[in-house]
Amino acid sequence: MKTELNYIHLSYQNHSQKEYHIPLTYQIFGKDLFTAPLILVNHALTGNSNVSGEKGWWKQLIGENHVIDTNKYTVLCFNIPGNGYDHFLIDEYEDFTPSDIAQIFLKGLEALHIKNIYAIIGGSLGGGIAWEMLSRQPQLAEIFIPIACDFKTHDWLHAQCLVQKFLLNGNDEPLQKARIHAMLCYRTPQSLNDRFQNRYHQGNQRLESEDWLVYHGNSLNDRFSLESYKLMNHLLMNINTHEDQLEKIGARMHLIAVDTDLFFPASEIRMCFEKLKAKKKDVFYHEIQSIHGHDAFLMEYEQLNNIINNIL
């Protein structure tokens, strides 16, 4: 399976008319391009193009004999420019919106001579970017599967991203602190309470739940850059697909929510589904049941596999 990092060098003029030279990187898994149905996967906030294989962040979903079977499909994933996986960073991160990233991805598809896609799948931020892509090219894909995301950032999520922004602009361990706050939004009170049950770590003289949070803060700091996290948080804060474009999307749409999601509440995704269902056919709603909140789309693989297996 060819999984090397590939480059497309693009010139891109963003929404404020500023010119950027973008090294758009991507990986391909499974069948060679143009030999099998193509599935585009858009990664989430701290993800990257490495979706399958030993270190793939979605390896439970994508691989040989998995629900997204690399013996059957070609799987393509771009890196969001500036995520740092390819060592490219963007200092002036507020110059970019999810709309810009969507247009860069579309330019990448054009450079690869890809005109049609069997399915687009995106989780969280990646799904928001996919909404933006399809609003611009409504006939691009046959199937659209946005997971734990909506077509826009609603007020609650915007507020949490604002807190993240304040933390990331601080001077004392900004990335670690922002990640600790984010983990409390990715999970739920029940998830943490059931897991740790107020157990105390005698050696560290603190609760095990605090140990867990500090570990996640330090772990992300070791593998992710502050510049990248600022960009990704800014993008998550500014998903804003034009609602009047949604009904024009030609793909069969399968919206997947998590019943306990604090970032993209299931009630909001259901509302989007109801509005679309009233205007177009082939729109479906699915819900993951979990105590774990937003992160359930990276944890509840049996449910997610069953849902996607019935879609593809």
PDB file of N, CA, C and O in Angstrom, residues 183-248:
ATOM      1  N   MET A 183     -10.155  18.965  26.173  1.00  0.00           N
ATOM      2  CA  MET A 183     -10.521  17.598  26.541  1.00  0.00           C
ATOM      3  C   MET A 183     -11.828  17.567  27.329  1.00  0.00           C
ATOM      4  O   MET A 183     -12.602  16.610  27.232  1.00  0.00           O
ATOM      5  N   LEU A 184     -12.083  18.622  28.104  1.00  0.00           N
ATOM      6  CA  LEU A 184     -13.323  18.681  28.872  1.00  0.00           C
ATOM      7  C   LEU A 184     -14.532  18.945  27.982  1.00  0.00           C
ATOM      8  O   LEU A 184     -15.665  18.716  28.397  1.00  0.00           O
ATOM      9  N   CYS A 185     -14.275  19.429  26.766  1.00  0.00           N
ATOM     10  CA  CYS A 185     -15.362  19.620  25.788  1.00  0.00           C
ATOM     11  C   CYS A 185     -15.503  18.405  24.883  1.00  0.00           C
ATOM     12  O   CYS A 185     -16.597  18.120  24.392  1.00  0.00           O
ATOM     13  N   TYR A 186     -14.398  17.710  24.641  1.00  0.00           N
ATOM     14  CA  TYR A 186     -14.454  16.509  23.806  1.00  0.00           C
ATOM     15  C   TYR A 186     -15.170  15.366  24.524  1.00  0.00           C
ATOM     16  O   TYR A 186     -15.728  14.475  23.883  1.00  0.00           O
ATOM     17  N   ARG A 187     -15.090  15.340  25.845  1.00  0.00           N
ATOM     18  CA  ARG A 187     -15.715  14.291  26.644  1.00  0.00           C
ATOM     19  C   ARG A 187     -16.898  14.868  27.413  1.00  0.00           C
ATOM     20  O   ARG A 187     -17.264  16.024  27.237  1.00  0.00           O
ATOM     21  N   THR A 188     -17.483  14.076  28.304  1.00  0.00           N
ATOM     22  CA  THR A 188     -18.638  14.508  29.087  1.00  0.00           C
ATOM     23  C   THR A 188     -18.358  14.286  30.568  1.00  0.00           C
ATOM     24  O   THR A 188     -17.463  13.519  30.942  1.00  0.00           O
ATOM     25  N   PRO A 189     -19.141  14.929  31.442  1.00  0.00           N
ATOM     26  CA  PRO A 189     -18.983  14.652  32.876  1.00  0.00           C
ATOM     27  C   PRO A 189     -19.117  13.164  33.199  1.00  0.00           C
ATOM     28  O   PRO A 189     -18.323  12.615  33.984  1.00  0.00           O
ATOM     29  N   GLN A 190     -20.102  12.494  32.602  1.00  0.00           N
ATOM     30  CA  GLN A 190     -20.285  11.070  32.891  1.00  0.00           C
ATOM     31  C   GLN A 190     -19.082  10.254  32.455  1.00  0.00           C
ATOM     32  O   GLN A 190     -18.665   9.317  33.142  1.00  0.00           O
ATOM     33  N   SER A 191     -18.503  10.596  31.302  1.00  0.00           N
ATOM     34  CA  SER A 191     -17.343   9.865  30.806  1.00  0.00           C
ATOM     35  C   SER A 191     -16.189   9.924  31.801  1.00  0.00           C
ATOM     36  O   SER A 191     -15.573   8.903  32.122  1.00  0.00           O
ATOM     37  N   LEU A 192     -15.892  11.127  32.290  1.00  0.00           N
ATOM     38  CA  LEU A 192     -14.785  11.268  33.250  1.00  0.00           C
ATOM     39  C   LEU A 192     -15.136  10.681  34.614  1.00  0.00           C
ATOM     40  O   LEU A 192     -14.317   9.990  35.229  1.00  0.00           O
ATOM     41  N   ASN A 193     -16.341  10.951  35.082  1.00  0.00           N
ATOM     42  CA  ASN A 193     -16.718  10.460  36.410  1.00  0.00           C
ATOM     43  C   ASN A 193     -16.744   8.938  36.473  1.00  0.00           C
ATOM     44  O   ASN A 193     -16.277   8.336  37.444  1.00  0.00           O
ATOM     45  N   ASP A 194     -17.286   8.296  35.421  1.00  0.00           N
ATOM     46  CA  ASP A 194     -17.334   6.835  35.403  1.00  0.00           C
ATOM     47  C   ASP A 194     -15.948   6.232  35.312  1.00  0.00           C
ATOM     48  O   ASP A 194     -15.679   5.177  35.904  1.00  0.00           O
ATOM     49  N   ARG A 195     -15.062   6.900  34.583  1.00  0.00           N
ATOM     50  CA  ARG A 195     -13.726   6.348  34.390  1.00  0.00           C
ATOM     51  C   ARG A 195     -12.860   6.478  35.642  1.00  0.00           C
ATOM     52  O   ARG A 195     -12.147   5.544  36.009  1.00  0.00           O
ATOM     53  N   PHE A 196     -12.900   7.634  36.317  1.00  0.00           N
ATOM     54  CA  PHE A 196     -11.931   7.898  37.382  1.00  0.00           C
ATOM     55  C   PHE A 196     -12.497   7.781  38.791  1.00  0.00           C
ATOM     56  O   PHE A 196     -11.756   7.460  39.720  1.00  0.00           O
ATOM     57  N   GLN A 197     -13.768   8.024  38.986  1.00  0.00           N
ATOM     58  CA  GLN A 197     -14.444   7.813  40.268  1.00  0.00           C
ATOM     59  C   GLN A 197     -13.661   8.379  41.453  1.00  0.00           C
ATOM     60  O   GLN A 197     -13.531   7.746  42.504  1.00  0.00           O
ATOM     61  N   ASN A 198     -13.121   9.573  41.261  1.00  0.00           N
ATOM     62  CA  ASN A 198     -12.402  10.295  42.324  1.00  0.00           C
ATOM     63  C   ASN A 198     -11.200   9.539  42.898  1.00  0.00           C
ATOM     64  O   ASN A 198     -10.778   9.800  44.031  1.00  0.00           O
ATOM     65  N   ARG A 199     -10.644   8.611  42.124  1.00  0.00           N
ATOM     66  CA  ARG A 199      -9.453   7.901  42.614  1.00  0.00           C
ATOM     67  C   ARG A 199      -8.271   8.870  42.725  1.00  0.00           C
ATOM     68  O   ARG A 199      -8.066   9.725  41.860  1.00  0.00           O
ATOM     69  N   TYR A 200      -7.495   8.675  43.750  1.00  0.00           N
ATOM     70  CA  TYR A 200      -6.389   9.582  44.054  1.00  0.00           C
ATOM     71  C   TYR A 200      -5.066   8.884  43.798  1.00  0.00           C
ATOM     72  O   TYR A 200      -4.855   7.738  44.203  1.00  0.00           O
ATOM     73  N   HIS A 201      -4.159   9.557  43.095  1.00  0.00           N
ATOM     74  CA  HIS A 201      -2.828   9.025  42.801  1.00  0.00           C
ATOM     75  C   HIS A 201      -1.894   9.473  43.927  1.00  0.00           C
ATOM     76  O   HIS A 201      -1.500  10.638  43.993  1.00  0.00           O
ATOM     77  N   GLN A 202      -1.549   8.534  44.792  1.00  0.00           N
ATOM     78  CA  GLN A 202      -0.727   8.888  45.961  1.00  0.00           C
ATOM     79  C   GLN A 202       0.648   9.402  45.562  1.00  0.00           C
ATOM     80  O   GLN A 202       1.170  10.350  46.157  1.00  0.00           O
ATOM     81  N   GLY A 203       1.224   8.792  44.537  1.00  0.00           N
ATOM     82  CA  GLY A 203       2.561   9.198  44.122  1.00  0.00           C
ATOM     83  C   GLY A 203       2.627  10.639  43.632  1.00  0.00           C
ATOM     84  O   GLY A 203       3.550  11.394  43.962  1.00  0.00           O
ATOM     85  N   ASN A 204       1.632  11.024  42.838  1.00  0.00           N
ATOM     86  CA  ASN A 204       1.601  12.384  42.289  1.00  0.00           C
ATOM     87  C   ASN A 204       0.823  13.369  43.153  1.00  0.00           C
ATOM     88  O   ASN A 204       0.777  14.568  42.850  1.00  0.00           O
ATOM     89  N   GLN A 205       0.193  12.831  44.194  1.00  0.00           N
ATOM     90  CA  GLN A 205      -0.567  13.668  45.125  1.00  0.00           C
ATOM     91  C   GLN A 205      -1.655  14.496  44.423  1.00  0.00           C
ATOM     92  O   GLN A 205      -1.810  15.692  44.646  1.00  0.00           O
ATOM     93  N   ARG A 206      -2.395  13.805  43.552  1.00  0.00           N
ATOM     94  CA  ARG A 206      -3.500  14.470  42.883  1.00  0.00           C
ATOM     95  C   ARG A 206      -4.446  13.407  42.326  1.00  0.00           C
ATOM     96  O   ARG A 206      -4.106  12.216  42.245  1.00  0.00           O
ATOM     97  N   LEU A 207      -5.629  13.850  41.901  1.00  0.00           N
ATOM     98  CA  LEU A 207      -6.602  12.927  41.333  1.00  0.00           C
ATOM     99  C   LEU A 207      -6.079  12.308  40.037  1.00  0.00           C
ATOM    100  O   LEU A 207      -5.349  12.943  39.278  1.00  0.00           O
ATOM    101  N   GLU A 208      -6.491  11.063  39.780  1.00  0.00           N
ATOM    102  CA  GLU A 208      -6.100  10.405  38.534  1.00  0.00           C
ATOM    103  C   GLU A 208      -6.659  11.154  37.324  1.00  0.00           C
ATOM    104  O   GLU A 208      -6.032  11.172  36.259  1.00  0.00           O
ATOM    105  N   SER A 209      -7.815  11.776  37.473  1.00  0.00           N
ATOM    106  CA  SER A 209      -8.382  12.552  36.371  1.00  0.00           C
ATOM    107  C   SER A 209      -7.483  13.736  36.028  1.00  0.00           C
ATOM    108  O   SER A 209      -7.323  14.091  34.854  1.00  0.00           O
ATOM    109  N   GLU A 210      -6.863  14.341  37.031  1.00  0.00           N
ATOM    110  CA  GLU A 210      -5.929  15.442  36.777  1.00  0.00           C
ATOM    111  C   GLU A 210      -4.690  14.928  36.070  1.00  0.00           C
ATOM    112  O   GLU A 210      -4.180  15.570  35.135  1.00  0.00           O
ATOM    113  N   ASP A 211      -4.196  13.772  36.495  1.00  0.00           N
ATOM    114  CA  ASP A 211      -3.062  13.136  35.808  1.00  0.00           C
ATOM    115  C   ASP A 211      -3.371  12.942  34.326  1.00  0.00           C
ATOM    116  O   ASP A 211      -2.533  13.189  33.460  1.00  0.00           O
ATOM    117  N   TRP A 212      -4.582  12.462  34.056  1.00  0.00           N
ATOM    118  CA  TRP A 212      -5.007  12.171  32.678  1.00  0.00           C
ATOM    119  C   TRP A 212      -5.032  13.441  31.842  1.00  0.00           C
ATOM    120  O   TRP A 212      -4.561  13.458  30.701  1.00  0.00           O
ATOM    121  N   LEU A 213      -5.566  14.511  32.405  1.00  0.00           N
ATOM    122  CA  LEU A 213      -5.634  15.776  31.683  1.00  0.00           C
ATOM    123  C   LEU A 213      -4.244  16.349  31.420  1.00  0.00           C
ATOM    124  O   LEU A 213      -3.949  16.813  30.311  1.00  0.00           O
ATOM    125  N   VAL A 214      -3.386  16.317  32.422  1.00  0.00           N
ATOM    126  CA  VAL A 214      -2.020  16.821  32.253  1.00  0.00           C
ATOM    127  C   VAL A 214      -1.282  15.997  31.203  1.00  0.00           C
ATOM    128  O   VAL A 214      -0.541  16.541  30.374  1.00  0.00           O
ATOM    129  N   TYR A 215      -1.501  14.679  31.211  1.00  0.00           N
ATOM    130  CA  TYR A 215      -0.874  13.813  30.218  1.00  0.00           C
ATOM    131  C   TYR A 215      -1.286  14.233  28.809  1.00  0.00           C
ATOM    132  O   TYR A 215      -0.443  14.348  27.911  1.00  0.00           O
ATOM    133  N   HIS A 216      -2.583  14.473  28.596  1.00  0.00           N
ATOM    134  CA  HIS A 216      -3.046  14.851  27.259  1.00  0.00           C
ATOM    135  C   HIS A 216      -2.496  16.214  26.852  1.00  0.00           C
ATOM    136  O   HIS A 216      -2.169  16.433  25.676  1.00  0.00           O
ATOM    137  N   GLY A 217      -2.387  17.128  27.797  1.00  0.00           N
ATOM    138  CA  GLY A 217      -1.806  18.430  27.487  1.00  0.00           C
ATOM    139  C   GLY A 217      -0.362  18.312  27.063  1.00  0.00           C
ATOM    140  O   GLY A 217       0.063  18.885  26.049  1.00  0.00           O
ATOM    141  N   ASN A 218       0.416  17.537  27.807  1.00  0.00           N
ATOM    142  CA  ASN A 218       1.837  17.361  27.485  1.00  0.00           C
ATOM    143  C   ASN A 218       2.026  16.553  26.212  1.00  0.00           C
ATOM    144  O   ASN A 218       2.933  16.827  25.417  1.00  0.00           O
ATOM    145  N   SER A 219       1.163  15.558  26.005  1.00  0.00           N
ATOM    146  CA  SER A 219       1.288  14.700  24.823  1.00  0.00           C
ATOM    147  C   SER A 219       1.081  15.505  23.550  1.00  0.00           C
ATOM    148  O   SER A 219       1.842  15.359  22.578  1.00  0.00           O
ATOM    149  N   LEU A 220       0.060  16.359  23.535  1.00  0.00           N
ATOM    150  CA  LEU A 220      -0.163  17.167  22.339  1.00  0.00           C
ATOM    151  C   LEU A 220       0.973  18.160  22.136  1.00  0.00           C
ATOM    152  O   LEU A 220       1.406  18.404  21.009  1.00  0.00           O
ATOM    153  N   ASN A 221       1.480  18.715  23.227  1.00  0.00           N
ATOM    154  CA  ASN A 221       2.588  19.666  23.124  1.00  0.00           C
ATOM    155  C   ASN A 221       3.816  19.021  22.500  1.00  0.00           C
ATOM    156  O   ASN A 221       4.592  19.681  21.801  1.00  0.00           O
ATOM    157  N   ASP A 222       3.989  17.723  22.730  1.00  0.00           N
ATOM    158  CA  ASP A 222       5.153  17.006  22.185  1.00  0.00           C
ATOM    159  C   ASP A 222       5.017  16.734  20.691  1.00  0.00           C
ATOM    160  O   ASP A 222       6.023  16.586  19.997  1.00  0.00           O
ATOM    161  N   ARG A 223       3.786  16.642  20.183  1.00  0.00           N
ATOM    162  CA  ARG A 223       3.618  16.241  18.781  1.00  0.00           C
ATOM    163  C   ARG A 223       2.993  17.314  17.902  1.00  0.00           C
ATOM    164  O   ARG A 223       2.875  17.130  16.693  1.00  0.00           O
ATOM    165  N   PHE A 224       2.604  18.438  18.469  1.00  0.00           N
ATOM    166  CA  PHE A 224       1.886  19.457  17.721  1.00  0.00           C
ATOM    167  C   PHE A 224       2.488  20.813  18.046  1.00  0.00           C
ATOM    168  O   PHE A 224       2.997  21.036  19.145  1.00  0.00           O
ATOM    169  N   SER A 225       2.427  21.736  17.094  1.00  0.00           N
ATOM    170  CA  SER A 225       2.999  23.065  17.333  1.00  0.00           C
ATOM    171  C   SER A 225       1.919  24.049  17.758  1.00  0.00           C
ATOM    172  O   SER A 225       0.741  23.901  17.401  1.00  0.00           O
ATOM    173  N   LEU A 226       2.321  25.057  18.481  1.00  0.00           N
ATOM    174  CA  LEU A 226       1.403  26.096  18.911  1.00  0.00           C
ATOM    175  C   LEU A 226       0.791  26.802  17.705  1.00  0.00           C
ATOM    176  O   LEU A 226      -0.413  27.090  17.679  1.00  0.00           O
ATOM    177  N   GLU A 227       1.612  27.077  16.678  1.00  0.00           N
ATOM    178  CA  GLU A 227       1.105  27.745  15.471  1.00  0.00           C
ATOM    179  C   GLU A 227       0.006  26.923  14.808  1.00  0.00           C
ATOM    180  O   GLU A 227      -1.009  27.463  14.360  1.00  0.00           O
ATOM    181  N   SER A 228       0.207  25.617  14.741  1.00  0.00           N
ATOM    182  CA  SER A 228      -0.788  24.747  14.119  1.00  0.00           C
ATOM    183  C   SER A 228      -2.082  24.721  14.916  1.00  0.00           C
ATOM    184  O   SER A 228      -3.187  24.771  14.352  1.00  0.00           O
ATOM    185  N   TYR A 229      -1.954  24.655  16.228  1.00  0.00           N
ATOM    186  CA  TYR A 229      -3.148  24.586  17.064  1.00  0.00           C
ATOM    187  C   TYR A 229      -3.950  25.878  16.977  1.00  0.00           C
ATOM    188  O   TYR A 229      -5.190  25.859  16.945  1.00  0.00           O
ATOM    189  N   LYS A 230      -3.257  27.010  16.921  1.00  0.00           N
ATOM    190  CA  LYS A 230      -3.957  28.296  16.763  1.00  0.00           C
ATOM    191  C   LYS A 230      -4.747  28.319  15.458  1.00  0.00           C
ATOM    192  O   LYS A 230      -5.896  28.773  15.415  1.00  0.00           O
ATOM    193  N   LEU A 231      -4.128  27.847  14.392  1.00  0.00           N
ATOM    194  CA  LEU A 231      -4.813  27.798  13.096  1.00  0.00           C
ATOM    195  C   LEU A 231      -6.033  26.901  13.160  1.00  0.00           C
ATOM    196  O   LEU A 231      -7.131  27.280  12.728  1.00  0.00           O
ATOM    197  N   MET A 232      -5.865  25.690  13.681  1.00  0.00           N
ATOM    198  CA  MET A 232      -6.966  24.729  13.696  1.00  0.00           C
ATOM    199  C   MET A 232      -8.124  25.229  14.558  1.00  0.00           C
ATOM    200  O   MET A 232      -9.303  25.078  14.194  1.00  0.00           O
ATOM    201  N   ASN A 233      -7.806  25.828  15.691  1.00  0.00           N
ATOM    202  CA  ASN A 233      -8.856  26.381  16.535  1.00  0.00           C
ATOM    203  C   ASN A 233      -9.586  27.520  15.820  1.00  0.00           C
ATOM    204  O   ASN A 233     -10.815  27.632  15.887  1.00  0.00           O
ATOM    205  N   HIS A 234      -8.833  28.349  15.100  1.00  0.00           N
ATOM    206  CA  HIS A 234      -9.429  29.447  14.336  1.00  0.00           C
ATOM    207  C   HIS A 234     -10.369  28.904  13.252  1.00  0.00           C
ATOM    208  O   HIS A 234     -11.465  29.444  13.036  1.00  0.00           O
ATOM    209  N   LEU A 235      -9.962  27.831  12.585  1.00  0.00           N
ATOM    210  CA  LEU A 235     -10.819  27.234  11.558  1.00  0.00           C
ATOM    211  C   LEU A 235     -12.093  26.673  12.172  1.00  0.00           C
ATOM    212  O   LEU A 235     -13.199  26.874  11.647  1.00  0.00           O
ATOM    213  N   LEU A 236     -11.955  25.958  13.278  1.00  0.00           N
ATOM    214  CA  LEU A 236     -13.128  25.383  13.945  1.00  0.00           C
ATOM    215  C   LEU A 236     -14.094  26.476  14.387  1.00  0.00           C
ATOM    216  O   LEU A 236     -15.316  26.280  14.387  1.00  0.00           O
ATOM    217  N   MET A 237     -13.548  27.614  14.723  1.00  0.00           N
ATOM    218  CA  MET A 237     -14.331  28.749  15.207  1.00  0.00           C
ATOM    219  C   MET A 237     -15.129  29.422  14.092  1.00  0.00           C
ATOM    220  O   MET A 237     -16.070  30.172  14.363  1.00  0.00           O
ATOM    221  N   ASN A 238     -14.764  29.143  12.831  1.00  0.00           N
ATOM    222  CA  ASN A 238     -15.296  29.934  11.718  1.00  0.00           C
ATOM    223  C   ASN A 238     -15.888  29.115  10.576  1.00  0.00           C
ATOM    224  O   ASN A 238     -15.881  29.553   9.428  1.00  0.00           O
ATOM    225  N   ILE A 239     -16.424  27.932  10.867  1.00  0.00           N
ATOM    226  CA  ILE A 239     -17.152  27.183   9.843  1.00  0.00           C
ATOM    227  C   ILE A 239     -18.440  27.945   9.537  1.00  0.00           C
ATOM    228  O   ILE A 239     -19.218  28.249  10.439  1.00  0.00           O
ATOM    229  N   ASN A 240     -18.676  28.259   8.280  1.00  0.00           N
ATOM    230  CA  ASN A 240     -19.820  29.109   7.964  1.00  0.00           C
ATOM    231  C   ASN A 240     -20.290  28.886   6.525  1.00  0.00           C
ATOM    232  O   ASN A 240     -20.304  29.790   5.695  1.00  0.00           O
ATOM    233  N   THR A 241     -20.699  27.674   6.227  1.00  0.00           N
ATOM    234  CA  THR A 241     -21.229  27.369   4.904  1.00  0.00           C
ATOM    235  C   THR A 241     -22.563  28.084   4.714  1.00  0.00           C
ATOM    236  O   THR A 241     -23.402  28.099   5.616  1.00  0.00           O
ATOM    237  N   HIS A 242     -22.762  28.669   3.549  1.00  0.00           N
ATOM    238  CA  HIS A 242     -24.011  29.372   3.282  1.00  0.00           C
ATOM    239  C   HIS A 242     -25.171  28.381   3.259  1.00  0.00           C
ATOM    240  O   HIS A 242     -25.189  27.433   2.466  1.00  0.00           O
ATOM    241  N   GLU A 243     -26.136  28.613   4.122  1.00  0.00           N
ATOM    242  CA  GLU A 243     -27.234  27.656   4.286  1.00  0.00           C
ATOM    243  C   GLU A 243     -28.048  27.479   3.015  1.00  0.00           C
ATOM    244  O   GLU A 243     -28.548  26.393   2.728  1.00  0.00           O
ATOM    245  N   ASP A 244     -28.162  28.548   2.225  1.00  0.00           N
ATOM    246  CA  ASP A 244     -28.971  28.446   1.013  1.00  0.00           C
ATOM    247  C   ASP A 244     -28.321  27.592  -0.064  1.00  0.00           C
ATOM    248  O   ASP A 244     -28.946  27.273  -1.080  1.00  0.00           O
ATOM    249  N   GLN A 245     -27.064  27.191   0.140  1.00  0.00           N
ATOM    250  CA  GLN A 245     -26.371  26.338  -0.819  1.00  0.00           C
ATOM    251  C   GLN A 245     -26.524  24.847  -0.499  1.00  0.00           C
ATOM    252  O   GLN A 245     -26.257  23.992  -1.348  1.00  0.00           O
ATOM    253  N   LEU A 246     -26.957  24.535   0.723  1.00  0.00           N
ATOM    254  CA  LEU A 246     -26.948  23.143   1.170  1.00  0.00           C
ATOM    255  C   LEU A 246     -27.879  22.258   0.355  1.00  0.00           C
ATOM    256  O   LEU A 246     -27.532  21.123   0.012  1.00  0.00           O
ATOM    257  N   GLU A 247     -29.074  22.761   0.043  1.00  0.00           N
ATOM    258  CA  GLU A 247     -30.040  21.932  -0.670  1.00  0.00           C
ATOM    259  C   GLU A 247     -29.621  21.646  -2.105  1.00  0.00           C
ATOM    260  O   GLU A 247     -30.175  20.759  -2.760  1.00  0.00           O
ATOM    261  N   LYS A 248     -28.615  22.376  -2.602  1.00  0.00           N
ATOM    262  CA  LYS A 248     -28.121  22.155  -3.963  1.00  0.00           C
ATOM    263  C   LYS A 248     -27.121  21.002  -4.047  1.00  0.00           C
ATOM    264  O   LYS A 248     -26.777  20.557  -5.139  1.00  0.00           O
TER     265      LYS A 248
END
